[in-house]
Amino acid sequence: MLAIIGQAIRQLREENGISPEELAARANITTEQLHCIETNRTTPSFRVLLRLSRALGAKLGTFFGGKEEDRTPVVMRAAELAENPVFAGNDTERNGNLRFYALAQGKADRHMEPLVVEIAPGDERSAIARGRQSEHPGEEFLYILSGQATLYYGSETHRLQPGDSIYYSASVPHRVVNETSKPVRILAVLYTPY
Protein backbone atom coordinates (compact mmCIF):
# COMPACT_ATOMS: atom_id res chain seq x y z
CA MET A 1 0.00 0.00 0.00
CA LEU A 2 2.89 2.40 0.61
CA ALA A 3 3.72 2.43 -3.10
CA ILE A 4 0.26 3.72 -4.07
CA ILE A 5 0.97 7.17 -2.59
CA GLY A 6 3.87 7.96 -4.91
CA GLN A 7 1.97 6.57 -7.90
CA ALA A 8 -1.14 8.60 -7.06
CA ILE A 9 0.85 11.82 -6.69
CA ARG A 10 2.62 11.32 -10.00
CA GLN A 11 -0.62 10.38 -11.79
CA LEU A 12 -2.48 13.44 -10.48
CA ARG A 13 0.43 15.70 -11.34
CA GLU A 14 0.62 14.36 -14.90
CA GLU A 15 -3.18 14.40 -15.40
CA ASN A 16 -3.20 18.07 -14.43
CA GLY A 17 -0.22 18.96 -16.65
CA ILE A 18 1.90 20.10 -13.71
CA SER A 19 5.66 19.81 -14.01
CA PRO A 20 7.64 18.28 -11.14
CA GLU A 21 9.31 21.65 -10.56
CA GLU A 22 5.96 23.45 -10.33
CA LEU A 23 4.44 20.90 -7.92
CA ALA A 24 7.55 20.93 -5.74
CA ALA A 25 7.40 24.73 -5.56
CA ARG A 26 3.67 24.70 -4.73
CA ALA A 27 4.23 22.14 -1.96
CA ASN A 28 7.36 23.88 -0.66
CA ILE A 29 9.60 20.84 -1.14
CA THR A 30 12.58 20.24 -3.41
CA THR A 31 12.23 18.63 -6.83
CA GLU A 32 14.50 15.85 -5.58
CA GLN A 33 12.15 15.19 -2.63
CA LEU A 34 9.21 14.99 -5.02
CA HIS A 35 11.11 12.61 -7.30
CA CYS A 36 11.94 10.35 -4.34
CA ILE A 37 8.26 10.35 -3.26
CA GLU A 38 6.92 9.64 -6.75
CA THR A 39 9.40 6.77 -7.25
CA ASN A 40 8.68 5.34 -3.78
CA ARG A 41 12.24 5.78 -2.55
CA THR A 42 10.88 7.73 0.41
CA THR A 43 7.52 8.13 2.06
CA PRO A 44 6.36 11.70 2.68
CA SER A 45 5.61 12.90 6.16
CA PHE A 46 1.97 13.63 6.90
CA ARG A 47 2.76 17.35 6.74
CA VAL A 48 4.27 17.02 3.24
CA LEU A 49 1.41 14.79 2.11
CA LEU A 50 -1.09 17.47 3.13
CA ARG A 51 0.86 20.13 1.24
CA LEU A 52 0.98 17.92 -1.86
CA SER A 53 -2.77 17.28 -1.71
CA ARG A 54 -3.47 21.02 -1.48
CA ALA A 55 -0.99 21.78 -4.27
CA LEU A 56 -2.75 19.25 -6.49
CA GLY A 57 -6.25 20.41 -5.48
CA ALA A 58 -7.07 16.89 -4.30
CA LYS A 59 -8.54 15.43 -1.16
CA LEU A 60 -6.03 13.71 1.09
CA GLY A 61 -7.95 10.45 0.71
CA THR A 62 -7.23 10.45 -3.03
CA PHE A 63 -3.74 9.19 -2.23
CA PHE A 64 -5.17 6.18 -0.38
CA GLY A 65 -7.46 5.01 -3.18
CA GLY A 66 -10.59 6.10 -4.99
CA LYS A 67 -11.88 9.24 -6.71
CA GLU A 68 -15.48 8.65 -7.74
CA GLU A 69 -18.66 9.05 -5.71
CA ASP A 70 -19.37 5.80 -3.95
CA ARG A 71 -22.21 5.12 -1.54
CA THR A 72 -21.15 1.65 -0.48
CA PRO A 73 -19.74 1.13 3.00
CA VAL A 74 -16.15 0.07 3.54
CA VAL A 75 -15.32 -2.54 6.15
CA MET A 76 -11.74 -2.77 7.39
CA ARG A 77 -10.96 -5.99 9.23
CA ALA A 78 -8.37 -5.94 12.02
CA ALA A 79 -6.11 -8.35 10.13
CA GLU A 80 -6.16 -6.10 7.04
CA LEU A 81 -5.34 -3.05 9.10
CA ALA A 82 -2.33 -4.63 10.77
CA GLU A 83 -0.85 -5.62 7.41
CA ASN A 84 -1.43 -2.39 5.48
CA PRO A 85 0.18 0.79 6.76
CA VAL A 86 -0.47 3.52 4.20
CA PHE A 87 2.61 5.46 5.14
CA ALA A 88 5.25 5.81 7.80
CA GLY A 89 7.49 8.65 8.82
CA ASN A 90 11.13 8.70 7.94
CA ASP A 91 14.13 10.24 9.65
CA THR A 92 14.56 13.02 7.09
CA GLU A 93 11.08 14.32 7.92
CA ARG A 94 11.71 14.05 11.67
CA ASN A 95 8.77 11.78 12.37
CA GLY A 96 10.26 8.35 11.81
CA ASN A 97 8.43 7.01 14.83
CA LEU A 98 4.96 7.41 13.22
CA ARG A 99 2.99 4.81 11.24
CA PHE A 100 -0.40 5.57 9.70
CA TYR A 101 -3.08 3.00 8.83
CA ALA A 102 -6.02 4.17 6.69
CA LEU A 103 -9.40 2.84 7.77
CA ALA A 104 -11.35 3.85 4.66
CA GLN A 105 -8.87 3.51 1.82
CA GLY A 106 -11.43 1.69 -0.33
CA LYS A 107 -14.03 4.45 0.08
CA ALA A 108 -14.02 6.90 -2.80
CA ASP A 109 -15.08 10.55 -2.52
CA ARG A 110 -14.78 10.69 1.27
CA HIS A 111 -14.71 13.94 3.21
CA MET A 112 -13.02 12.56 6.33
CA GLU A 113 -9.84 10.54 6.64
CA PRO A 114 -10.04 8.02 9.51
CA LEU A 115 -6.64 6.62 10.50
CA VAL A 116 -5.03 4.56 13.20
CA VAL A 117 -1.76 6.23 14.13
CA GLU A 118 0.98 4.38 15.97
CA ILE A 119 3.72 6.39 17.66
CA ALA A 120 6.81 4.53 18.81
CA PRO A 121 8.42 5.55 22.10
CA GLY A 122 10.62 8.62 22.04
CA ASP A 123 11.07 12.06 23.51
CA GLU A 124 10.06 14.64 20.88
CA ARG A 125 10.04 17.72 23.13
CA SER A 126 13.10 19.17 21.44
CA ALA A 127 11.34 19.02 18.05
CA ILE A 128 8.41 20.97 19.51
CA ALA A 129 10.78 23.59 20.89
CA ARG A 130 12.26 24.00 17.40
CA GLY A 131 8.78 24.72 16.02
CA ARG A 132 8.29 21.56 13.96
CA GLN A 133 4.56 21.56 14.44
CA SER A 134 1.97 21.05 11.73
CA GLU A 135 -0.76 23.45 10.68
CA HIS A 136 -3.18 23.13 7.81
CA PRO A 137 -6.81 23.85 6.97
CA GLY A 138 -9.39 21.56 8.52
CA GLU A 139 -10.14 19.80 11.76
CA GLU A 140 -8.83 16.77 13.61
CA PHE A 141 -10.30 14.40 16.18
CA LEU A 142 -8.07 12.10 18.24
CA TYR A 143 -9.11 9.23 20.51
CA ILE A 144 -6.37 7.49 22.49
CA LEU A 145 -6.69 3.72 22.14
CA SER A 146 -3.59 2.76 24.15
CA GLY A 147 -0.56 4.43 25.66
CA GLN A 148 -0.14 8.09 26.61
CA ALA A 149 0.17 10.88 24.06
CA THR A 150 0.92 14.56 24.37
CA LEU A 151 -0.72 17.08 22.04
CA TYR A 152 1.08 20.39 21.71
CA TYR A 153 -1.60 22.77 20.43
CA GLY A 154 -0.59 26.39 20.01
CA SER A 155 0.67 27.40 23.46
CA GLU A 156 -1.33 24.62 25.17
CA THR A 157 -0.17 21.15 26.22
CA HIS A 158 -2.68 18.30 26.56
CA ARG A 159 -1.62 14.97 28.09
CA LEU A 160 -3.98 12.25 26.88
CA GLN A 161 -4.63 8.81 28.38
CA PRO A 162 -6.48 5.78 26.93
CA GLY A 163 -10.13 6.72 26.47
CA ASP A 164 -9.39 10.47 26.25
CA SER A 165 -10.28 12.35 23.09
CA ILE A 166 -9.74 15.83 21.69
CA TYR A 167 -11.26 17.71 18.75
CA TYR A 168 -9.41 20.76 17.43
CA SER A 169 -8.82 23.12 14.55
CA ALA A 170 -5.86 21.95 12.48
CA SER A 171 -5.09 25.54 11.49
CA VAL A 172 -3.52 26.05 14.94
CA PRO A 173 0.09 24.75 15.08
CA HIS A 174 -0.01 21.27 16.62
CA ARG A 175 1.91 18.06 17.06
CA VAL A 176 1.10 14.76 18.76
CA VAL A 177 4.07 13.03 20.38
CA ASN A 178 4.93 10.07 22.55
CA GLU A 179 7.19 11.11 25.41
CA THR A 180 6.98 7.74 27.17
CA SER A 181 8.83 4.44 26.86
CA LYS A 182 5.73 2.58 25.57
CA PRO A 183 4.01 2.74 22.16
CA VAL A 184 0.89 4.86 21.60
CA ARG A 185 -2.05 3.91 19.40
CA ILE A 186 -4.55 6.60 18.36
CA LEU A 187 -7.74 6.73 16.32
CA ALA A 188 -7.49 9.95 14.30
CA VAL A 189 -10.19 11.41 12.07
CA LEU A 190 -9.08 14.28 9.83
CA TYR A 191 -11.11 16.66 7.76
CA THR A 192 -9.03 18.66 5.31
CA PRO A 193 -10.93 20.80 2.81
CA TYR A 194 -9.19 21.53 -0.46
GROMACS .gro file of C-alpha atoms in nm:
model
  194
    1MET     CA    1   0.000   0.000   0.000
    2LEU     CA    2   0.289   0.240   0.061
    3ALA     CA    3   0.372   0.243  -0.310
    4ILE     CA    4   0.026   0.372  -0.407
    5ILE     CA    5   0.097   0.717  -0.259
    6GLY     CA    6   0.387   0.796  -0.491
    7GLN     CA    7   0.197   0.657  -0.790
    8ALA     CA    8  -0.114   0.860  -0.706
    9ILE     CA    9   0.085   1.182  -0.669
   10ARG     CA   10   0.262   1.132  -1.000
   11GLN     CA   11  -0.062   1.038  -1.179
   12LEU     CA   12  -0.248   1.344  -1.048
   13ARG     CA   13   0.043   1.570  -1.134
   14GLU     CA   14   0.062   1.436  -1.490
   15GLU     CA   15  -0.318   1.440  -1.540
   16ASN     CA   16  -0.320   1.807  -1.443
   17GLY     CA   17  -0.022   1.896  -1.665
   18ILE     CA   18   0.190   2.010  -1.371
   19SER     CA   19   0.566   1.981  -1.401
   20PRO     CA   20   0.764   1.828  -1.114
   21GLU     CA   21   0.931   2.165  -1.056
   22GLU     CA   22   0.596   2.345  -1.033
   23LEU     CA   23   0.444   2.090  -0.792
   24ALA     CA   24   0.755   2.093  -0.574
   25ALA     CA   25   0.740   2.473  -0.556
   26ARG     CA   26   0.367   2.470  -0.473
   27ALA     CA   27   0.423   2.214  -0.196
   28ASN     CA   28   0.736   2.388  -0.066
   29ILE     CA   29   0.960   2.084  -0.114
   30THR     CA   30   1.258   2.024  -0.341
   31THR     CA   31   1.223   1.863  -0.683
   32GLU     CA   32   1.450   1.585  -0.558
   33GLN     CA   33   1.215   1.519  -0.263
   34LEU     CA   34   0.921   1.499  -0.502
   35HIS     CA   35   1.111   1.261  -0.730
   36CYS     CA   36   1.194   1.035  -0.434
   37ILE     CA   37   0.826   1.035  -0.326
   38GLU     CA   38   0.692   0.964  -0.675
   39THR     CA   39   0.940   0.677  -0.725
   40ASN     CA   40   0.868   0.534  -0.378
   41ARG     CA   41   1.224   0.578  -0.255
   42THR     CA   42   1.088   0.773   0.041
   43THR     CA   43   0.752   0.813   0.206
   44PRO     CA   44   0.636   1.170   0.268
   45SER     CA   45   0.561   1.290   0.616
   46PHE     CA   46   0.197   1.363   0.690
   47ARG     CA   47   0.276   1.735   0.674
   48VAL     CA   48   0.427   1.702   0.324
   49LEU     CA   49   0.141   1.479   0.211
   50LEU     CA   50  -0.109   1.747   0.313
   51ARG     CA   51   0.086   2.013   0.124
   52LEU     CA   52   0.098   1.792  -0.186
   53SER     CA   53  -0.277   1.728  -0.171
   54ARG     CA   54  -0.347   2.102  -0.148
   55ALA     CA   55  -0.099   2.178  -0.427
   56LEU     CA   56  -0.275   1.925  -0.649
   57GLY     CA   57  -0.625   2.041  -0.548
   58ALA     CA   58  -0.707   1.689  -0.430
   59LYS     CA   59  -0.854   1.543  -0.116
   60LEU     CA   60  -0.603   1.371   0.109
   61GLY     CA   61  -0.795   1.045   0.071
   62THR     CA   62  -0.723   1.045  -0.303
   63PHE     CA   63  -0.374   0.919  -0.223
   64PHE     CA   64  -0.517   0.618  -0.038
   65GLY     CA   65  -0.746   0.501  -0.318
   66GLY     CA   66  -1.059   0.610  -0.499
   67LYS     CA   67  -1.188   0.924  -0.671
   68GLU     CA   68  -1.548   0.865  -0.774
   69GLU     CA   69  -1.866   0.905  -0.571
   70ASP     CA   70  -1.937   0.580  -0.395
   71ARG     CA   71  -2.221   0.512  -0.154
   72THR     CA   72  -2.115   0.165  -0.048
   73PRO     CA   73  -1.974   0.113   0.300
   74VAL     CA   74  -1.615   0.007   0.354
   75VAL     CA   75  -1.532  -0.254   0.615
   76MET     CA   76  -1.174  -0.277   0.739
   77ARG     CA   77  -1.096  -0.599   0.923
   78ALA     CA   78  -0.837  -0.594   1.202
   79ALA     CA   79  -0.611  -0.835   1.013
   80GLU     CA   80  -0.616  -0.610   0.704
   81LEU     CA   81  -0.534  -0.305   0.910
   82ALA     CA   82  -0.233  -0.463   1.077
   83GLU     CA   83  -0.085  -0.562   0.741
   84ASN     CA   84  -0.143  -0.239   0.548
   85PRO     CA   85   0.018   0.079   0.676
   86VAL     CA   86  -0.047   0.352   0.420
   87PHE     CA   87   0.261   0.546   0.514
   88ALA     CA   88   0.525   0.581   0.780
   89GLY     CA   89   0.749   0.865   0.882
   90ASN     CA   90   1.113   0.870   0.794
   91ASP     CA   91   1.413   1.024   0.965
   92THR     CA   92   1.456   1.302   0.709
   93GLU     CA   93   1.108   1.432   0.792
   94ARG     CA   94   1.171   1.405   1.167
   95ASN     CA   95   0.877   1.178   1.237
   96GLY     CA   96   1.026   0.835   1.181
   97ASN     CA   97   0.843   0.701   1.483
   98LEU     CA   98   0.496   0.741   1.322
   99ARG     CA   99   0.299   0.481   1.124
  100PHE     CA  100  -0.040   0.557   0.970
  101TYR     CA  101  -0.308   0.300   0.883
  102ALA     CA  102  -0.602   0.417   0.669
  103LEU     CA  103  -0.940   0.284   0.777
  104ALA     CA  104  -1.135   0.385   0.466
  105GLN     CA  105  -0.887   0.351   0.182
  106GLY     CA  106  -1.143   0.169  -0.033
  107LYS     CA  107  -1.403   0.445   0.008
  108ALA     CA  108  -1.402   0.690  -0.280
  109ASP     CA  109  -1.508   1.055  -0.252
  110ARG     CA  110  -1.478   1.069   0.127
  111HIS     CA  111  -1.471   1.394   0.321
  112MET     CA  112  -1.302   1.256   0.633
  113GLU     CA  113  -0.984   1.054   0.664
  114PRO     CA  114  -1.004   0.802   0.951
  115LEU     CA  115  -0.664   0.662   1.050
  116VAL     CA  116  -0.503   0.456   1.320
  117VAL     CA  117  -0.176   0.623   1.413
  118GLU     CA  118   0.098   0.438   1.597
  119ILE     CA  119   0.372   0.639   1.766
  120ALA     CA  120   0.681   0.453   1.881
  121PRO     CA  121   0.842   0.555   2.210
  122GLY     CA  122   1.062   0.862   2.204
  123ASP     CA  123   1.107   1.206   2.351
  124GLU     CA  124   1.006   1.464   2.088
  125ARG     CA  125   1.004   1.772   2.313
  126SER     CA  126   1.310   1.917   2.144
  127ALA     CA  127   1.134   1.902   1.805
  128ILE     CA  128   0.841   2.097   1.951
  129ALA     CA  129   1.078   2.359   2.089
  130ARG     CA  130   1.226   2.400   1.740
  131GLY     CA  131   0.878   2.472   1.602
  132ARG     CA  132   0.829   2.156   1.396
  133GLN     CA  133   0.456   2.156   1.444
  134SER     CA  134   0.197   2.105   1.173
  135GLU     CA  135  -0.076   2.345   1.068
  136HIS     CA  136  -0.318   2.313   0.781
  137PRO     CA  137  -0.681   2.385   0.697
  138GLY     CA  138  -0.939   2.156   0.852
  139GLU     CA  139  -1.014   1.980   1.176
  140GLU     CA  140  -0.883   1.677   1.361
  141PHE     CA  141  -1.030   1.440   1.618
  142LEU     CA  142  -0.807   1.210   1.824
  143TYR     CA  143  -0.911   0.923   2.051
  144ILE     CA  144  -0.637   0.749   2.249
  145LEU     CA  145  -0.669   0.372   2.214
  146SER     CA  146  -0.359   0.276   2.415
  147GLY     CA  147  -0.056   0.443   2.566
  148GLN     CA  148  -0.014   0.809   2.661
  149ALA     CA  149   0.017   1.088   2.406
  150THR     CA  150   0.092   1.456   2.437
  151LEU     CA  151  -0.072   1.708   2.204
  152TYR     CA  152   0.108   2.039   2.171
  153TYR     CA  153  -0.160   2.277   2.043
  154GLY     CA  154  -0.059   2.639   2.001
  155SER     CA  155   0.067   2.740   2.346
  156GLU     CA  156  -0.133   2.462   2.517
  157THR     CA  157  -0.017   2.115   2.622
  158HIS     CA  158  -0.268   1.830   2.656
  159ARG     CA  159  -0.162   1.497   2.809
  160LEU     CA  160  -0.398   1.225   2.688
  161GLN     CA  161  -0.463   0.881   2.838
  162PRO     CA  162  -0.648   0.578   2.693
  163GLY     CA  163  -1.013   0.672   2.647
  164ASP     CA  164  -0.939   1.047   2.625
  165SER     CA  165  -1.028   1.235   2.309
  166ILE     CA  166  -0.974   1.583   2.169
  167TYR     CA  167  -1.126   1.771   1.875
  168TYR     CA  168  -0.941   2.076   1.743
  169SER     CA  169  -0.882   2.312   1.455
  170ALA     CA  170  -0.586   2.195   1.248
  171SER     CA  171  -0.509   2.554   1.149
  172VAL     CA  172  -0.352   2.605   1.494
  173PRO     CA  173   0.009   2.475   1.508
  174HIS     CA  174  -0.001   2.127   1.662
  175ARG     CA  175   0.191   1.806   1.706
  176VAL     CA  176   0.110   1.476   1.876
  177VAL     CA  177   0.407   1.303   2.038
  178ASN     CA  178   0.493   1.007   2.255
  179GLU     CA  179   0.719   1.111   2.541
  180THR     CA  180   0.698   0.774   2.717
  181SER     CA  181   0.883   0.444   2.686
  182LYS     CA  182   0.573   0.258   2.557
  183PRO     CA  183   0.401   0.274   2.216
  184VAL     CA  184   0.089   0.486   2.160
  185ARG     CA  185  -0.205   0.391   1.940
  186ILE     CA  186  -0.455   0.660   1.836
  187LEU     CA  187  -0.774   0.673   1.632
  188ALA     CA  188  -0.749   0.995   1.430
  189VAL     CA  189  -1.019   1.141   1.207
  190LEU     CA  190  -0.908   1.428   0.983
  191TYR     CA  191  -1.111   1.666   0.776
  192THR     CA  192  -0.903   1.866   0.531
  193PRO     CA  193  -1.093   2.080   0.281
  194TYR     CA  194  -0.919   2.153  -0.046
   0.00000   0.00000   0.00000
